Amino acid sequence: GASGAVQIALSAGRPVVVSPSKIFRSVEDVAHVVSDHDQVQYAQVVSSILASPEQARVMTEQAVRWAAENTYERAAFRMLSLTGTRAIA
């Protein structure tokens, strides 16, 4: 999955901007992915989020939904289902 910092930010309901690196593929539907590793583009994206309360609100809602769908408990159940285990003893 994505880096721990990104996961923490999403869990806190914060809008997230990430690079196009493949480590962030698991969050590309909830984070804003810049198209290049260009500091000017990062600054423009962050500025546009800060300047648009509506965009920030939408991204916050997406982050909250992501956090609800990606709890440790759900991750554990997904791992258990891969092994055919139904419950933790």
JSON list of C-alpha atoms in Angstrom, two decimals:
[
{"chain": "A", "resi": 1, "resn": "GLY", "atom": "CA", "xyz": [0.00, 0.00, 0.00]},
{"chain": "A", "resi": 2, "resn": "ALA", "atom": "CA", "xyz": [0.85, 3.65, 0.17]},
{"chain": "A", "resi": 3, "resn": "SER", "atom": "CA", "xyz": [3.34, 5.14, 2.58]},
{"chain": "A", "resi": 4, "resn": "GLY", "atom": "CA", "xyz": [2.50, 5.34, 6.26]},
{"chain": "A", "resi": 5, "resn": "ALA", "atom": "CA", "xyz": [2.44, 9.14, 6.15]},
{"chain": "A", "resi": 6, "resn": "VAL", "atom": "CA", "xyz": [-0.19, 9.12, 3.41]},
{"chain": "A", "resi": 7, "resn": "GLN", "atom": "CA", "xyz": [-2.27, 6.54, 5.26]},
{"chain": "A", "resi": 8, "resn": "ILE", "atom": "CA", "xyz": [-2.10, 8.59, 8.47]},
{"chain": "A", "resi": 9, "resn": "ALA", "atom": "CA", "xyz": [-3.14, 11.76, 6.62]},
{"chain": "A", "resi": 10, "resn": "LEU", "atom": "CA", "xyz": [-6.08, 9.98, 4.98]},
{"chain": "A", "resi": 11, "resn": "SER", "atom": "CA", "xyz": [-7.07, 8.44, 8.32]},
{"chain": "A", "resi": 12, "resn": "ALA", "atom": "CA", "xyz": [-7.13, 11.95, 9.76]},
{"chain": "A", "resi": 13, "resn": "GLY", "atom": "CA", "xyz": [-9.46, 13.04, 6.95]},
{"chain": "A", "resi": 14, "resn": "ARG", "atom": "CA", "xyz": [-6.93, 15.30, 5.27]},
{"chain": "A", "resi": 15, "resn": "PRO", "atom": "CA", "xyz": [-6.68, 15.94, 1.52]},
{"chain": "A", "resi": 16, "resn": "VAL", "atom": "CA", "xyz": [-3.56, 14.26, 0.13]},
{"chain": "A", "resi": 17, "resn": "VAL", "atom": "CA", "xyz": [-1.35, 15.08, -2.86]},
{"chain": "A", "resi": 18, "resn": "VAL", "atom": "CA", "xyz": [1.01, 12.36, -4.06]},
{"chain": "A", "resi": 19, "resn": "SER", "atom": "CA", "xyz": [3.54, 11.73, -6.80]},
{"chain": "A", "resi": 20, "resn": "PRO", "atom": "CA", "xyz": [2.86, 9.37, -9.70]},
{"chain": "A", "resi": 21, "resn": "SER", "atom": "CA", "xyz": [5.05, 6.74, -8.00]},
{"chain": "A", "resi": 22, "resn": "LYS", "atom": "CA", "xyz": [3.60, 3.23, -8.08]},
{"chain": "A", "resi": 23, "resn": "ILE", "atom": "CA", "xyz": [3.69, 3.06, -4.25]},
{"chain": "A", "resi": 24, "resn": "PHE", "atom": "CA", "xyz": [0.64, 5.35, -4.29]},
{"chain": "A", "resi": 25, "resn": "ARG", "atom": "CA", "xyz": [-1.51, 3.31, -6.68]},
{"chain": "A", "resi": 26, "resn": "SER", "atom": "CA", "xyz": [-3.62, 2.03, -3.80]},
{"chain": "A", "resi": 27, "resn": "VAL", "atom": "CA", "xyz": [-4.72, 5.59, -2.97]},
{"chain": "A", "resi": 28, "resn": "GLU", "atom": "CA", "xyz": [-4.90, 7.15, -6.43]},
{"chain": "A", "resi": 29, "resn": "ASP", "atom": "CA", "xyz": [-8.70, 7.15, -6.30]},
{"chain": "A", "resi": 30, "resn": "VAL", "atom": "CA", "xyz": [-8.71, 9.26, -3.13]},
{"chain": "A", "resi": 31, "resn": "ALA", "atom": "CA", "xyz": [-5.50, 11.32, -3.37]},
{"chain": "A", "resi": 32, "resn": "HIS", "atom": "CA", "xyz": [-4.66, 13.95, -5.96]},
{"chain": "A", "resi": 33, "resn": "VAL", "atom": "CA", "xyz": [-1.88, 12.49, -8.10]},
{"chain": "A", "resi": 34, "resn": "VAL", "atom": "CA", "xyz": [0.37, 15.05, -9.75]},
{"chain": "A", "resi": 35, "resn": "SER", "atom": "CA", "xyz": [1.47, 14.06, -13.25]},
{"chain": "A", "resi": 36, "resn": "ASP", "atom": "CA", "xyz": [5.15, 14.81, -12.74]},
{"chain": "A", "resi": 37, "resn": "HIS", "atom": "CA", "xyz": [7.74, 15.20, -9.98]},
{"chain": "A", "resi": 38, "resn": "ASP", "atom": "CA", "xyz": [7.68, 18.98, -10.40]},
{"chain": "A", "resi": 39, "resn": "GLN", "atom": "CA", "xyz": [7.70, 21.22, -7.32]},
{"chain": "A", "resi": 40, "resn": "VAL", "atom": "CA", "xyz": [5.81, 23.95, -9.16]},
{"chain": "A", "resi": 41, "resn": "GLN", "atom": "CA", "xyz": [3.01, 21.53, -10.00]},
{"chain": "A", "resi": 42, "resn": "TYR", "atom": "CA", "xyz": [2.84, 20.37, -6.36]},
{"chain": "A", "resi": 43, "resn": "ALA", "atom": "CA", "xyz": [2.58, 23.99, -5.23]},
{"chain": "A", "resi": 44, "resn": "GLN", "atom": "CA", "xyz": [-0.17, 24.70, -7.77]},
{"chain": "A", "resi": 45, "resn": "VAL", "atom": "CA", "xyz": [-2.19, 21.67, -6.69]},
{"chain": "A", "resi": 46, "resn": "VAL", "atom": "CA", "xyz": [-1.88, 22.48, -2.99]},
{"chain": "A", "resi": 47, "resn": "SER", "atom": "CA", "xyz": [-2.76, 26.13, -3.68]},
{"chain": "A", "resi": 48, "resn": "SER", "atom": "CA", "xyz": [-5.84, 25.11, -5.65]},
{"chain": "A", "resi": 49, "resn": "ILE", "atom": "CA", "xyz": [-7.03, 22.86, -2.81]},
{"chain": "A", "resi": 50, "resn": "LEU", "atom": "CA", "xyz": [-6.48, 25.64, -0.26]},
{"chain": "A", "resi": 51, "resn": "ALA", "atom": "CA", "xyz": [-8.27, 28.16, -2.50]},
{"chain": "A", "resi": 52, "resn": "SER", "atom": "CA", "xyz": [-11.29, 25.91, -3.05]},
{"chain": "A", "resi": 53, "resn": "PRO", "atom": "CA", "xyz": [-13.24, 24.99, 0.08]},
{"chain": "A", "resi": 54, "resn": "GLU", "atom": "CA", "xyz": [-15.48, 22.78, -2.09]},
{"chain": "A", "resi": 55, "resn": "GLN", "atom": "CA", "xyz": [-12.53, 20.80, -3.47]},
{"chain": "A", "resi": 56, "resn": "ALA", "atom": "CA", "xyz": [-11.08, 20.46, 0.03]},
{"chain": "A", "resi": 57, "resn": "ARG", "atom": "CA", "xyz": [-14.46, 19.29, 1.36]},
{"chain": "A", "resi": 58, "resn": "VAL", "atom": "CA", "xyz": [-14.80, 16.64, -1.35]},
{"chain": "A", "resi": 59, "resn": "MET", "atom": "CA", "xyz": [-11.26, 15.39, -0.75]},
{"chain": "A", "resi": 60, "resn": "THR", "atom": "CA", "xyz": [-11.89, 15.32, 3.00]},
{"chain": "A", "resi": 61, "resn": "GLU", "atom": "CA", "xyz": [-15.06, 13.27, 2.50]},
{"chain": "A", "resi": 62, "resn": "GLN", "atom": "CA", "xyz": [-13.14, 10.86, 0.26]},
{"chain": "A", "resi": 63, "resn": "ALA", "atom": "CA", "xyz": [-10.40, 10.53, 2.88]},
{"chain": "A", "resi": 64, "resn": "VAL", "atom": "CA", "xyz": [-12.93, 9.81, 5.63]},
{"chain": "A", "resi": 65, "resn": "ARG", "atom": "CA", "xyz": [-14.57, 7.12, 3.46]},
{"chain": "A", "resi": 66, "resn": "TRP", "atom": "CA", "xyz": [-11.17, 5.64, 2.67]},
{"chain": "A", "resi": 67, "resn": "ALA", "atom": "CA", "xyz": [-10.30, 5.51, 6.38]},
{"chain": "A", "resi": 68, "resn": "ALA", "atom": "CA", "xyz": [-13.59, 3.77, 7.19]},
{"chain": "A", "resi": 69, "resn": "GLU", "atom": "CA", "xyz": [-12.94, 1.18, 4.48]},
{"chain": "A", "resi": 70, "resn": "ASN", "atom": "CA", "xyz": [-9.28, 0.60, 5.39]},
{"chain": "A", "resi": 71, "resn": "THR", "atom": "CA", "xyz": [-9.25, -0.11, 9.12]},
{"chain": "A", "resi": 72, "resn": "TYR", "atom": "CA", "xyz": [-6.77, -2.52, 10.68]},
{"chain": "A", "resi": 73, "resn": "GLU", "atom": "CA", "xyz": [-9.68, -4.84, 11.43]},
{"chain": "A", "resi": 74, "resn": "ARG", "atom": "CA", "xyz": [-10.74, -4.96, 7.78]},
{"chain": "A", "resi": 75, "resn": "ALA", "atom": "CA", "xyz": [-7.15, -5.51, 6.68]},
{"chain": "A", "resi": 76, "resn": "ALA", "atom": "CA", "xyz": [-6.86, -8.41, 9.13]},
{"chain": "A", "resi": 77, "resn": "PHE", "atom": "CA", "xyz": [-10.06, -9.97, 7.82]},
{"chain": "A", "resi": 78, "resn": "ARG", "atom": "CA", "xyz": [-8.80, -9.61, 4.22]},
{"chain": "A", "resi": 79, "resn": "MET", "atom": "CA", "xyz": [-5.55, -11.35, 5.17]},
{"chain": "A", "resi": 80, "resn": "LEU", "atom": "CA", "xyz": [-7.43, -14.11, 6.99]},
{"chain": "A", "resi": 81, "resn": "SER", "atom": "CA", "xyz": [-9.71, -14.64, 4.01]},
{"chain": "A", "resi": 82, "resn": "LEU", "atom": "CA", "xyz": [-6.66, -15.17, 1.80]},
{"chain": "A", "resi": 83, "resn": "THR", "atom": "CA", "xyz": [-5.54, -18.00, 4.07]},
{"chain": "A", "resi": 84, "resn": "GLY", "atom": "CA", "xyz": [-9.01, -19.50, 4.43]},
{"chain": "A", "resi": 85, "resn": "THR", "atom": "CA", "xyz": [-9.13, -18.68, 8.14]},
{"chain": "A", "resi": 86, "resn": "ARG", "atom": "CA", "xyz": [-12.45, -17.41, 9.45]},
{"chain": "A", "resi": 87, "resn": "ALA", "atom": "CA", "xyz": [-11.62, -16.10, 12.90]},
{"chain": "A", "resi": 88, "resn": "ILE", "atom": "CA", "xyz": [-8.76, -15.28, 15.19]},
{"chain": "A", "resi": 89, "resn": "ALA", "atom": "CA", "xyz": [-8.50, -17.64, 18.17]}
]
